[in-house]
Short mmCIF file of C-alpha atoms in Angstrom, two decimals:
data_model
loop_
_atom_site.label_atom_id
_atom_site.label_comp_id
_atom_site.label_asym_id
_atom_site.label_seq_id
_atom_site.Cartn_x
_atom_site.Cartn_y
_atom_site.Cartn_z
CA UNK A 1 0.05 0.32 -0.01
CA UNK A 2 1.26 3.41 -0.87
CA UNK A 3 2.29 5.76 1.78
CA UNK A 4 0.25 8.55 0.48
CA UNK A 5 -2.91 6.54 1.51
CA UNK A 6 -2.31 6.39 4.91
CA UNK A 7 -4.41 9.37 5.54
CA UNK A 8 -7.35 7.82 3.73
CA UNK A 9 -6.99 9.98 0.48
CA UNK A 10 -7.80 8.11 -2.68
CA UNK A 11 -6.11 11.09 -4.84
CA UNK A 12 -2.30 11.64 -5.75
CA UNK A 13 -0.34 13.80 -8.10
CA UNK A 14 3.06 13.71 -9.89
CA UNK A 15 3.06 17.21 -9.40
CA UNK A 16 3.34 19.50 -6.49
CA UNK A 17 0.14 21.69 -5.79
CA UNK A 18 0.73 25.24 -6.48
CA UNK A 19 -0.21 27.97 -4.11
CA UNK A 20 -3.86 29.48 -4.72
CA UNK A 21 -3.76 32.39 -7.46
CA UNK A 22 -6.29 35.18 -8.21
CA UNK A 23 -6.79 35.02 -12.01
CA UNK A 24 -8.35 38.31 -13.24
CA UNK A 25 -10.36 38.30 -16.56
CA UNK A 26 -9.75 41.39 -18.31
CA UNK A 27 -11.71 42.86 -21.56
CA UNK A 28 -11.10 45.69 -23.80
CA UNK A 29 -14.02 48.03 -24.80
CA UNK A 30 -14.06 48.48 -28.35
CA UNK A 31 -14.07 51.86 -30.46
CA UNK A 32 -17.04 52.91 -32.46
CA UNK A 33 -16.07 51.39 -35.42
CA UNK A 34 -15.09 48.32 -33.35
CA UNK A 35 -18.79 47.78 -32.46
CA UNK A 36 -19.45 47.17 -35.92
CA UNK A 37 -17.35 44.39 -36.37
CA UNK A 38 -18.02 40.60 -35.87
CA UNK A 39 -16.85 38.77 -33.01
CA UNK A 40 -14.31 37.12 -34.79
CA UNK A 41 -13.16 40.07 -36.45
CA UNK A 42 -12.54 41.71 -32.83
CA UNK A 43 -10.71 38.53 -31.77
CA UNK A 44 -8.25 38.90 -34.80
CA UNK A 45 -8.02 42.55 -33.95
CA UNK A 46 -6.87 42.20 -30.59
CA UNK A 47 -4.43 39.24 -31.70
CA UNK A 48 -2.81 41.52 -34.34
CA UNK A 49 -2.75 44.39 -31.92
CA UNK A 50 -0.89 42.27 -29.29
CA UNK A 51 1.82 41.04 -31.81
CA UNK A 52 2.42 44.18 -33.45
CA UNK A 53 1.78 46.92 -30.85
CA UNK A 54 3.19 47.21 -27.65
CA UNK A 55 0.18 48.29 -25.93
CA UNK A 56 -1.31 45.06 -27.26
CA UNK A 57 1.43 42.94 -25.96
CA UNK A 58 1.04 44.21 -22.56
CA UNK A 59 -2.72 43.84 -22.43
CA UNK A 60 -2.34 40.47 -23.64
CA UNK A 61 0.61 39.63 -21.20
CA UNK A 62 -1.62 38.33 -18.32
CA UNK A 63 -3.94 35.97 -20.66
CA UNK A 64 -0.45 34.83 -22.13
CA UNK A 65 0.89 34.22 -18.48
CA UNK A 66 -2.22 32.35 -17.17
CA UNK A 67 -2.34 30.16 -20.13
CA UNK A 68 1.65 29.38 -19.47
CA UNK A 69 0.59 28.52 -16.12
CA UNK A 70 -2.08 26.25 -16.84
CA UNK A 71 0.20 24.23 -19.44
CA UNK A 72 3.03 24.35 -16.92
CA UNK A 73 0.55 22.63 -14.28
CA UNK A 74 -1.24 20.54 -16.49
CA UNK A 75 -1.29 17.34 -14.21
CA UNK A 76 -2.87 19.43 -11.56
CA UNK A 77 -6.49 19.32 -11.19
CA UNK A 78 -8.53 21.99 -9.09
CA UNK A 79 -11.20 21.30 -6.77
CA UNK A 80 -13.16 24.46 -6.91
CA UNK A 81 -13.34 27.43 -9.18
CA UNK A 82 -15.69 30.07 -8.04
CA UNK A 83 -16.25 33.87 -9.48
CA UNK A 84 -16.47 36.46 -6.96
CA UNK A 85 -16.73 40.13 -7.68
CA UNK A 86 -15.72 39.55 -11.09
CA UNK A 87 -12.57 37.73 -10.11
CA UNK A 88 -11.98 34.16 -10.65
CA UNK A 89 -10.80 32.04 -7.35
CA UNK A 90 -9.12 28.84 -7.70
CA UNK A 91 -8.77 26.43 -4.76
CA UNK A 92 -6.57 23.37 -4.39
CA UNK A 93 -6.87 21.12 -1.80
CA UNK A 94 -3.89 18.81 -1.91
CA UNK A 95 -3.78 15.31 -0.83
CA UNK A 96 -1.60 14.58 2.32
CA UNK A 97 1.80 14.19 0.92
CA UNK A 98 1.82 16.68 -2.22
CA UNK A 99 4.01 19.10 -0.74
CA UNK A 100 7.11 21.34 -1.18
CA UNK A 101 5.52 23.83 -3.30
CA UNK A 102 5.79 27.06 -1.73
CA UNK A 103 8.22 29.56 -3.50
CA UNK A 104 10.24 30.57 -0.57
CA UNK A 105 11.20 26.90 0.14
CA UNK A 106 12.59 26.55 -3.51
CA UNK A 107 15.66 27.72 -2.22
CA UNK A 108 15.86 25.38 0.77
CA UNK A 109 16.41 21.82 -0.86
CA UNK A 110 19.10 22.37 -3.49
CA UNK A 111 20.84 18.82 -3.45
CA UNK A 112 21.66 17.52 -6.85
CA UNK A 113 19.48 14.37 -6.89
CA UNK A 114 19.41 12.65 -10.10
CA UNK A 115 17.72 9.56 -8.82
CA UNK A 116 14.98 9.51 -7.07
CA UNK A 117 14.57 6.72 -4.55
CA UNK A 118 10.99 4.89 -4.62
CA UNK A 119 9.55 2.14 -1.97
CA UNK A 120 10.16 -1.14 -3.18
CA UNK A 121 8.64 -3.17 -0.13
CA UNK A 122 6.99 -6.29 -1.47
CA UNK A 123 3.80 -7.28 0.71
CA UNK A 124 3.43 -10.36 -1.47
CA UNK A 125 6.70 -12.28 -1.47
CA UNK A 126 5.57 -15.57 -0.29
CA UNK A 127 2.02 -16.32 -1.70
CA UNK A 128 2.27 -20.12 -0.56
CA UNK A 129 0.87 -20.96 2.51
CA UNK A 130 3.08 -20.16 5.45
CA UNK A 131 4.92 -23.05 6.99
CA UNK A 132 3.42 -24.69 10.41
CA UNK A 133 4.40 -22.40 12.96
CA UNK A 134 6.98 -23.30 15.87
CA UNK A 135 4.95 -21.71 18.49
CA UNK A 136 3.64 -18.45 19.80
CA UNK A 137 5.77 -15.30 20.25
CA UNK A 138 4.76 -12.84 22.96
CA UNK A 139 6.64 -9.29 23.54
CA UNK A 140 6.08 -6.35 25.89
CA UNK A 141 6.46 -3.16 24.12
CA UNK A 142 7.83 -0.45 26.49
CA UNK A 143 8.73 3.35 26.14
CA UNK A 144 6.52 5.73 24.12
CA UNK A 145 4.97 5.72 20.98
CA UNK A 146 7.95 5.29 18.50
CA UNK A 147 9.87 3.06 21.11
CA UNK A 148 6.90 0.85 20.91
CA UNK A 149 6.93 0.91 16.93
CA UNK A 150 10.60 -0.23 17.50
CA UNK A 151 9.62 -3.17 19.45
CA UNK A 152 6.68 -3.85 17.56
CA UNK A 153 8.71 -3.97 14.16
CA UNK A 154 11.55 -5.81 15.63
CA UNK A 155 9.29 -8.56 16.80
CA UNK A 156 7.78 -9.12 13.54
CA UNK A 157 11.26 -9.65 12.04
CA UNK A 158 12.14 -12.24 14.89
CA UNK A 159 8.71 -14.06 14.56
CA UNK A 160 9.39 -13.98 10.71
CA UNK A 161 13.09 -15.34 11.33
CA UNK A 162 12.17 -18.26 13.93
CA UNK A 163 8.72 -18.99 12.01
CA UNK A 164 6.63 -17.92 14.93
CA UNK A 165 3.14 -17.05 15.26
CA UNK A 166 3.17 -13.24 16.69
CA UNK A 167 0.69 -12.53 19.34
CA UNK A 168 -0.22 -8.78 19.32
CA UNK A 169 2.13 -6.95 21.25
CA UNK A 170 1.61 -6.06 24.87
CA UNK A 171 1.96 -2.38 25.91
CA UNK A 172 3.72 -1.67 29.13
CA UNK A 173 2.69 1.01 31.41
CA UNK A 174 5.46 3.41 31.35
CA UNK A 175 6.05 5.59 34.52
CA UNK A 176 7.12 8.48 32.32
CA UNK A 177 4.63 8.23 29.66
CA UNK A 178 1.86 6.89 31.87
CA UNK A 179 -0.36 5.74 29.07
CA UNK A 180 -2.66 2.84 29.47
CA UNK A 181 -3.35 2.62 25.72
CA UNK A 182 -3.18 -0.73 24.32
CA UNK A 183 -2.26 -1.74 20.77
CA UNK A 184 -5.78 -1.53 18.78
CA UNK A 185 -6.21 2.20 20.68
CA UNK A 186 -3.06 3.53 18.74
CA UNK A 187 -2.59 1.40 15.82
CA UNK A 188 -5.32 -0.13 13.18
CA UNK A 189 -4.94 -3.98 14.53
CA UNK A 190 -6.94 -5.40 11.73
CA UNK A 191 -4.99 -3.66 8.80
CA UNK A 192 -1.96 -4.96 10.53
CA UNK A 193 -2.77 -8.58 10.80
CA UNK A 194 -4.06 -8.53 7.12
CA UNK A 195 -0.93 -6.68 5.65
CA UNK A 196 1.34 -9.14 7.24
CA UNK A 197 -0.57 -12.30 6.42
CA UNK A 198 1.50 -13.47 3.46
CA UNK A 199 4.88 -13.11 5.87
CA UNK A 200 4.08 -13.60 9.38
CA UNK A 201 0.95 -15.07 10.94
CA UNK A 202 -0.26 -12.79 13.45
CA UNK A 203 -2.96 -13.30 16.40
CA UNK A 204 -4.87 -10.93 18.49
CA UNK A 205 -4.57 -13.21 21.66
CA UNK A 206 -3.22 -16.58 22.66
CA UNK A 207 -5.84 -19.60 21.76
CA UNK A 208 -7.62 -21.10 25.09
CA UNK A 209 -5.96 -24.56 24.94
CA UNK A 210 -2.36 -22.85 24.88
CA UNK A 211 -3.45 -20.42 27.49
CA UNK A 212 -4.67 -23.22 29.71
CA UNK A 213 -1.48 -24.81 29.41
CA UNK A 214 0.10 -22.02 31.54
CA UNK A 215 -3.01 -21.57 34.12
CA UNK A 216 -4.50 -19.07 32.16
CA UNK A 217 -1.92 -16.68 33.51
CA UNK A 218 0.52 -15.27 30.63
CA UNK A 219 3.00 -14.31 33.25
CA UNK A 220 3.74 -17.87 33.72
CA UNK A 221 5.01 -18.38 30.25
CA UNK A 222 9.13 -18.42 30.22
CA UNK A 223 10.23 -14.95 30.14
CA UNK A 224 13.44 -15.43 28.06
CA UNK A 225 16.37 -12.49 28.85
CA UNK A 226 17.63 -11.54 25.59
CA UNK A 227 20.38 -9.00 25.37
CA UNK A 228 20.15 -5.64 23.55
CA UNK A 229 20.90 -5.69 19.93
CA UNK A 230 20.88 -9.63 19.74
CA UNK A 231 22.16 -10.82 16.34
CA UNK A 232 19.60 -13.24 14.30
CA UNK A 233 22.24 -16.31 15.12
CA UNK A 234 21.43 -15.87 18.96
CA UNK A 235 17.52 -16.14 18.17
CA UNK A 236 17.98 -19.09 15.95
CA UNK A 237 20.57 -20.97 18.53
CA UNK A 238 18.96 -19.91 21.87
CA UNK A 239 15.21 -18.67 21.37
CA UNK A 240 14.20 -21.02 18.51
CA UNK A 241 14.72 -24.13 20.53
CA UNK A 242 12.92 -23.06 23.62
CA UNK A 243 9.95 -21.96 21.32
CA UNK A 244 9.79 -25.32 19.95
CA UNK A 245 10.12 -27.30 23.14
CA UNK A 246 7.51 -25.13 25.12
CA UNK A 247 5.14 -23.71 22.25
CA UNK A 248 5.21 -20.45 23.52
CA UNK A 249 7.52 -17.94 24.77
CA UNK A 250 7.82 -14.38 25.56
CA UNK A 251 10.25 -11.34 25.84
CA UNK A 252 9.55 -8.40 28.22
CA UNK A 253 10.50 -6.05 27.66
CA UNK A 254 11.65 -6.07 24.04
CA UNK A 255 13.06 -2.93 23.29
CA UNK A 256 16.15 -2.79 21.05
CA UNK A 257 16.49 -6.76 21.26
CA UNK A 258 17.45 -7.21 17.57
CA UNK A 259 20.66 -6.00 15.94
CA UNK A 260 20.59 -3.36 12.97
CA UNK A 261 22.75 -5.71 10.85
CA UNK A 262 20.83 -8.65 9.60
CA UNK A 263 20.20 -10.62 6.37
CA UNK A 264 17.89 -8.60 3.77
CA UNK A 265 15.10 -11.24 4.22
CA UNK A 266 14.81 -9.97 8.07
CA UNK A 267 15.34 -6.55 6.91
CA UNK A 268 12.26 -6.69 4.59
CA UNK A 269 9.98 -7.60 7.57
CA UNK A 270 11.20 -4.45 9.41
CA UNK A 271 10.36 -2.45 5.96
CA UNK A 272 6.96 -4.11 5.71
CA UNK A 273 6.00 -3.73 9.34
CA UNK A 274 7.05 -0.28 9.94
CA UNK A 275 6.51 1.41 6.50
CA UNK A 276 3.23 -0.30 5.28
CA UNK A 277 1.42 -2.61 8.32
CA UNK A 278 1.67 -0.07 11.17
CA UNK A 279 -0.92 3.04 10.67
CA UNK A 280 -2.74 4.72 13.15
CA UNK A 281 -6.17 3.55 14.47
CA UNK A 282 -9.39 5.01 12.69
CA UNK A 283 -10.00 7.91 15.59
CA UNK A 284 -6.33 9.03 15.26
CA UNK A 285 -6.19 8.83 11.59
CA UNK A 286 -9.62 11.03 11.48
CA UNK A 287 -8.46 13.85 13.33
CA UNK A 288 -4.91 13.58 12.04
CA UNK A 289 -5.99 14.11 8.37
CA UNK A 290 -7.97 17.14 9.33
CA UNK A 291 -5.18 18.90 11.25
CA UNK A 292 -2.99 18.17 8.34
CA UNK A 293 -5.61 19.90 5.85
CA UNK A 294 -5.93 22.79 8.52
CA UNK A 295 -2.46 23.19 8.04
CA UNK A 296 -2.37 23.14 4.34
CA UNK A 297 -5.01 25.48 4.19
CA UNK A 298 -3.57 27.81 6.68
CA UNK A 299 -0.08 27.68 4.69
CA UNK A 300 -1.84 28.93 1.68
CA UNK A 301 -2.31 32.10 3.38
CA UNK A 302 1.08 32.40 3.97
CA UNK A 303 2.29 31.61 0.17
CA UNK A 304 2.12 27.72 1.14
CA UNK A 305 4.98 27.68 3.78
CA UNK A 306 4.41 24.49 6.30
CA UNK A 307 6.98 24.11 9.07
CA UNK A 308 6.79 21.54 11.65
CA UNK A 309 9.15 21.58 14.84
CA UNK A 310 9.70 18.91 17.19
CA UNK A 311 10.48 21.01 20.24
CA UNK A 312 11.74 19.18 23.21
CA UNK A 313 11.58 21.33 25.98
CA UNK A 314 9.21 19.52 28.54
CA UNK A 315 9.98 19.44 31.94
CA UNK A 316 11.16 15.68 31.94
CA UNK A 317 13.27 16.42 28.85
CA UNK A 318 15.16 19.57 30.58
CA UNK A 319 15.55 17.77 33.61
CA UNK A 320 16.83 14.64 32.24
CA UNK A 321 19.40 16.62 30.07
CA UNK A 322 20.81 18.19 33.42
CA UNK A 323 21.14 21.34 31.81
CA UNK A 324 20.91 25.09 33.22
CA UNK A 325 18.84 27.77 31.87
CA UNK A 326 17.91 31.15 33.13
CA UNK A 327 15.87 29.94 36.35
CA UNK A 328 18.52 30.26 38.94
CA UNK A 329 17.67 28.44 42.23
CA UNK A 330 14.10 28.01 41.53
CA UNK A 331 14.78 26.08 38.18
CA UNK A 332 17.80 24.21 39.99
CA UNK A 333 15.04 23.22 42.76
CA UNK A 334 12.17 21.77 40.45
CA UNK A 335 14.56 19.84 37.93
CA UNK A 336 15.85 17.99 41.19
CA UNK A 337 12.31 17.09 42.21
CA UNK A 338 11.47 16.10 38.35
CA UNK A 339 14.71 13.90 38.23
CA UNK A 340 13.82 12.18 41.53
CA UNK A 341 10.08 11.59 40.41
CA UNK A 342 10.74 10.24 37.19
CA UNK A 343 14.51 8.41 37.56
CA UNK A 344 14.39 7.71 41.45
CA UNK A 345 17.96 8.43 42.59
CA UNK A 346 19.61 7.95 39.06
CA UNK A 347 21.23 11.30 39.04
CA UNK A 348 22.58 11.24 42.75
CA UNK A 349 24.29 8.03 42.41
CA UNK A 350 28.00 7.98 43.97
CA UNK A 351 30.56 9.64 41.55
CA UNK A 352 27.79 11.10 39.24
CA UNK A 353 28.88 14.67 38.15
CA UNK A 354 26.69 17.15 36.79
CA UNK A 355 28.38 19.39 34.49
CA UNK A 356 25.67 21.79 32.47
CA UNK A 357 28.00 23.72 30.98
CA UNK A 358 29.88 20.78 29.37
CA UNK A 359 26.68 19.51 28.36
CA UNK A 360 25.71 22.58 26.43
CA UNK A 361 29.01 22.85 24.68
CA UNK A 362 28.84 19.33 23.57
CA UNK A 363 25.13 19.81 21.86
CA UNK A 364 23.07 17.80 24.36
CA UNK A 365 21.07 20.40 25.68
CA UNK A 366 17.58 20.82 24.68
CA UNK A 367 17.13 24.01 22.32
CA UNK A 368 14.78 26.65 23.94
CA UNK A 369 11.84 28.07 21.87
CA UNK A 370 13.81 31.34 21.41
CA UNK A 371 16.81 29.48 20.20
CA UNK A 372 14.82 27.73 17.75
CA UNK A 373 12.94 30.87 16.63
CA UNK A 374 16.53 32.50 15.73
CA UNK A 375 17.40 29.56 14.03
CA UNK A 376 14.74 29.38 11.65
CA UNK A 377 14.67 33.02 11.11
CA UNK A 378 18.26 33.23 10.22
CA UNK A 379 18.02 30.37 7.75
CA UNK A 380 15.25 32.81 6.14
CA UNK A 381 11.87 31.73 7.52
CA UNK A 382 9.55 34.89 8.28
CA UNK A 383 6.73 35.90 9.80
CA UNK A 384 4.47 34.85 7.63
CA UNK A 385 5.73 30.92 8.00
CA UNK A 386 2.94 28.77 9.32
CA UNK A 387 4.93 26.62 12.27
CA UNK A 388 3.28 23.54 13.82
CA UNK A 389 5.00 22.99 17.30
CA UNK A 390 4.99 19.28 18.24
CA UNK A 391 5.77 19.03 22.00
CA UNK A 392 4.31 17.78 24.98
CA UNK A 393 3.72 20.36 27.99
CA UNK A 394 6.53 22.96 27.55
CA UNK A 395 8.50 23.71 30.70
CA UNK A 396 7.03 26.89 31.84
CA UNK A 397 5.07 27.69 28.60
CA UNK A 398 3.98 31.24 29.06
CA UNK A 399 7.66 32.02 29.68
CA UNK A 400 9.55 30.23 26.99
CA UNK A 401 6.96 30.27 24.30
CA UNK A 402 6.22 33.85 24.13
CA UNK A 403 9.44 34.79 22.03
CA UNK A 404 8.84 32.10 19.48
CA UNK A 405 5.30 33.20 18.99
CA UNK A 406 6.32 36.77 18.56
CA UNK A 407 8.83 35.44 15.66
CA UNK A 408 6.01 33.45 14.29
CA UNK A 409 2.77 34.51 14.87
CA UNK A 410 1.40 31.86 12.61
CA UNK A 411 2.29 29.20 15.20
CA UNK A 412 -0.15 26.38 16.11
CA UNK A 413 -0.13 23.34 18.46
CA UNK A 414 -2.31 20.31 18.68
CA UNK A 415 -4.43 22.66 21.04
CA UNK A 416 -4.85 25.26 18.95
CA UNK A 417 -5.27 23.53 15.65
CA UNK A 418 -7.98 20.93 16.95
CA UNK A 419 -10.92 21.92 19.11
CA UNK A 420 -11.02 20.95 22.89
CA UNK A 421 -14.06 18.61 21.94
CA UNK A 422 -11.75 16.98 19.27
CA UNK A 423 -8.91 16.16 21.29
CA UNK A 424 -10.94 15.17 24.53
CA UNK A 425 -10.59 11.49 23.87
CA UNK A 426 -7.03 11.54 23.40
CA UNK A 427 -6.50 13.41 26.52
CA UNK A 428 -4.22 11.69 29.18
CA UNK A 429 -3.17 9.33 26.68
CA UNK A 430 0.40 10.41 25.68
CA UNK A 431 0.79 8.12 22.63
CA UNK A 432 -2.23 8.83 20.99
CA UNK A 433 -1.45 12.67 21.13
CA UNK A 434 2.14 11.80 19.91
CA UNK A 435 0.34 9.87 16.87
CA UNK A 436 -1.28 13.39 16.27
CA UNK A 437 2.15 15.19 16.18
CA UNK A 438 3.77 12.74 14.14
CA UNK A 439 1.10 12.91 11.33
CA UNK A 440 1.17 16.59 11.19
CA UNK A 441 4.93 16.59 11.27
CA UNK A 442 5.05 13.72 8.65
CA UNK A 443 3.15 15.84 5.87
CA UNK A 444 5.06 18.99 6.47
CA UNK A 445 7.24 21.05 3.70
CA UNK A 446 9.98 21.04 6.41
CA UNK A 447 10.45 19.11 9.63
CA UNK A 448 12.85 20.50 12.34
CA UNK A 449 14.56 18.09 14.66
CA UNK A 450 15.77 19.91 17.84
CA UNK A 451 16.51 16.83 20.22
CA UNK A 452 17.57 13.16 19.50
CA UNK A 453 15.30 10.52 20.36
CA UNK A 454 12.88 7.72 18.52
CA UNK A 455 10.39 10.31 17.35
CA UNK A 456 12.67 12.44 15.05
CA UNK A 457 14.61 9.13 14.17
CA UNK A 458 11.50 7.44 13.07
CA UNK A 459 9.97 10.65 11.35
CA UNK A 460 13.18 11.24 9.40
CA UNK A 461 13.17 7.86 7.93
CA UNK A 462 9.16 7.76 7.20
CA UNK A 463 9.60 11.24 5.20
CA UNK A 464 12.33 9.62 3.24
CA UNK A 465 10.36 6.49 2.69
CA UNK A 466 7.27 8.65 1.41
CA UNK A 467 9.00 11.72 -0.35
CA UNK A 468 11.70 10.32 -2.91
CA UNK A 469 14.35 9.23 -0.67
CA UNK A 470 14.89 12.97 0.88
CA UNK A 471 13.73 13.61 4.39
CA UNK A 472 13.28 17.30 3.83
CA UNK A 473 14.81 17.53 7.51
CA UNK A 474 16.57 20.30 9.22
CA UNK A 475 19.09 18.78 12.01
CA UNK A 476 20.69 21.94 13.36
CA UNK A 477 24.44 21.39 14.76
CA UNK A 478 23.88 22.32 18.51
CA UNK A 479 27.48 22.31 19.17
CA UNK A 480 27.92 25.30 16.55
CA UNK A 481 24.73 26.76 17.79
CA UNK A 482 25.63 27.28 21.59
CA UNK A 483 29.00 28.89 20.29
CA UNK A 484 27.14 31.38 17.96
CA UNK A 485 24.27 31.85 20.82
CA UNK A 486 26.88 32.51 23.47
CA UNK A 487 28.85 35.00 21.39
CA UNK A 488 27.76 38.53 22.40
CA UNK A 489 29.75 39.74 19.54
CA UNK A 490 28.09 37.96 16.84
CA UNK A 491 26.64 40.13 13.92
CA UNK A 492 23.06 39.19 12.74
CA UNK A 493 24.70 38.98 8.85
CA UNK A 494 27.37 36.70 10.12
CA UNK A 495 24.55 34.68 12.13
CA UNK A 496 22.50 34.26 9.19
CA UNK A 497 25.58 33.13 6.90
CA UNK A 498 25.97 30.41 9.51
CA UNK A 499 22.24 29.38 9.63
CA UNK A 500 22.44 29.09 5.88
CA UNK A 501 25.33 26.82 5.87
CA UNK A 502 23.69 24.49 8.44
CA UNK A 503 20.32 24.41 6.17
CA UNK A 504 22.54 23.32 3.35
CA UNK A 505 24.39 20.85 5.38
CA UNK A 506 20.79 19.50 6.43
CA UNK A 507 19.72 19.24 2.77
CA UNK A 508 23.07 17.36 1.65
CA UNK A 509 22.21 14.76 4.51
CA UNK A 510 19.04 14.32 3.35
CA UNK A 511 19.39 11.33 0.97
CA UNK A 512 22.05 9.55 3.42
CA UNK A 513 21.79 5.51 2.69
CA UNK A 514 22.19 3.23 5.74
CA UNK A 515 25.66 2.28 6.99
CA UNK A 516 25.93 -1.07 8.57
CA UNK A 517 25.61 0.38 11.92
CA UNK A 518 22.50 2.76 11.00
CA UNK A 519 18.90 2.15 11.72
CA UNK A 520 16.75 1.17 8.81
CA UNK A 521 13.98 3.00 10.73
CA UNK A 522 15.99 6.28 10.00
CA UNK A 523 17.80 5.05 6.81
CA UNK A 524 15.07 3.39 4.51
CA UNK A 525 17.53 3.09 1.30
CA UNK A 526 18.67 1.01 0.41
CA UNK A 527 16.75 -1.95 2.48
CA UNK A 528 13.28 -0.69 1.79
CA UNK A 529 13.47 1.61 -1.43
CA UNK A 530 15.06 1.35 -4.71
CA UNK A 531 16.56 3.94 -7.37
CA UNK A 532 14.26 4.86 -9.77
CA UNK A 533 15.82 4.10 -13.36
CA UNK A 534 15.25 7.37 -14.91
CA UNK A 535 14.16 9.93 -12.44
CA UNK A 536 14.72 13.44 -13.09
CA UNK A 537 16.22 16.17 -10.79
CA UNK A 538 13.94 16.94 -8.02
CA UNK A 539 14.47 20.70 -8.57
CA UNK A 540 12.36 20.24 -11.69
CA UNK A 541 9.53 18.88 -9.58
CA UNK A 542 9.95 21.70 -7.21
CA UNK A 543 8.99 24.32 -9.88
CA UNK A 544 5.71 22.54 -11.07
#
């Protein structure tokens, strides 16, 4: 299934949609002698005037311009054409994913891509009936939304490797995320099972006869302790024999339990699970589609600029980073409480030294909203840019978000883009809210990541998968930013030059392929994508 249909749209276009334009129809009143002429003669007269007279050329210029634009955008169909006060108004509602069309952003992505990558995941590799299962494989996915996603995809790969029947993963109630959602609350369970049917058998729960063998208590099924990043050989030599012997095994927790470097057949299962089988549940998908559509409409009002920012400046993230900002003793006290609440003594262990200054110089501190705003303005994004901020509860929101809102008045979040009634079913469920953020970021013209983590890693790879191999993602050099922000003598022109260089670097890194130690979820080429034989330079598409 193609990536664009994840949001339930059946339409797609090879050409990015244009920004809406007003097209004015003009007429020229004829002279007294001209009033006696026929309509055909009038047309001929206007045409001859356009060719041989300068005034005629000027009058005909708008018509020629409109005709040329319509020919140039021949593959783009318009949804609504209306007449208002004598002015033709053309509206275009793009399918999710038809992006990268604003004039300002034409100068952002300039990498010379001569070959475009296309998804090449084969969902029907094996049409024959699956061999008899060796037993049931149960895993517990822990962490937030994208850590759960990692566990699910790796579980699919392991189940295929050892020929096991995968039980729909159990979600662990994380002390930090505090989300009680189960698999079907976040992902489309039926679609997941059906997409994998030719590769891995998936069941919603253990059959009664199997469960009875364990006194109807899943916790009595042996829990195998598997080291992080274990190889396929380990699973074949250690896990498979236990699976055959017992008929069912579980691994809890299962996060990061499979190595990055695995055979292509195993990588193919990862590709299929992550980029094709996992789509969000219907309630999430419906609201996310509305939010994406609203961002498109808002961006049209500002010439089509649609930028999303993953802003990791929540209290827990600031506390975990052990960085200092401008809150003084009050901030230090609040961060000590937050660290103790979430990590219970981890930061008070003997020998542990917290060095906020060293963390900042090393680029480990989350960017503040002000720093993100300055970076984007330095890169050339102005006040007309529509910015979507994906984040949890920002630490001291009123204080830290004010400068970013002032720099970008067209700033949106979940709470402004969706109504309170629409968000009500998702409140108290951080993973479901993160799924909304994920989708709005996925279809933005530019995605800005400000801190590491599974969210930007998965999102960057997913954007590569959907958008021809280029992530269209700004990944700032936070070490350099720390030096620039802390330099009181730097001039704005010098800062802008440094930001443009940083933007060019992100552009060059946009089409990176996976290295042996890299994650397929961030770098889907070449495991999940193939080069199109005769693809044009991407900049040509940008001009359409």
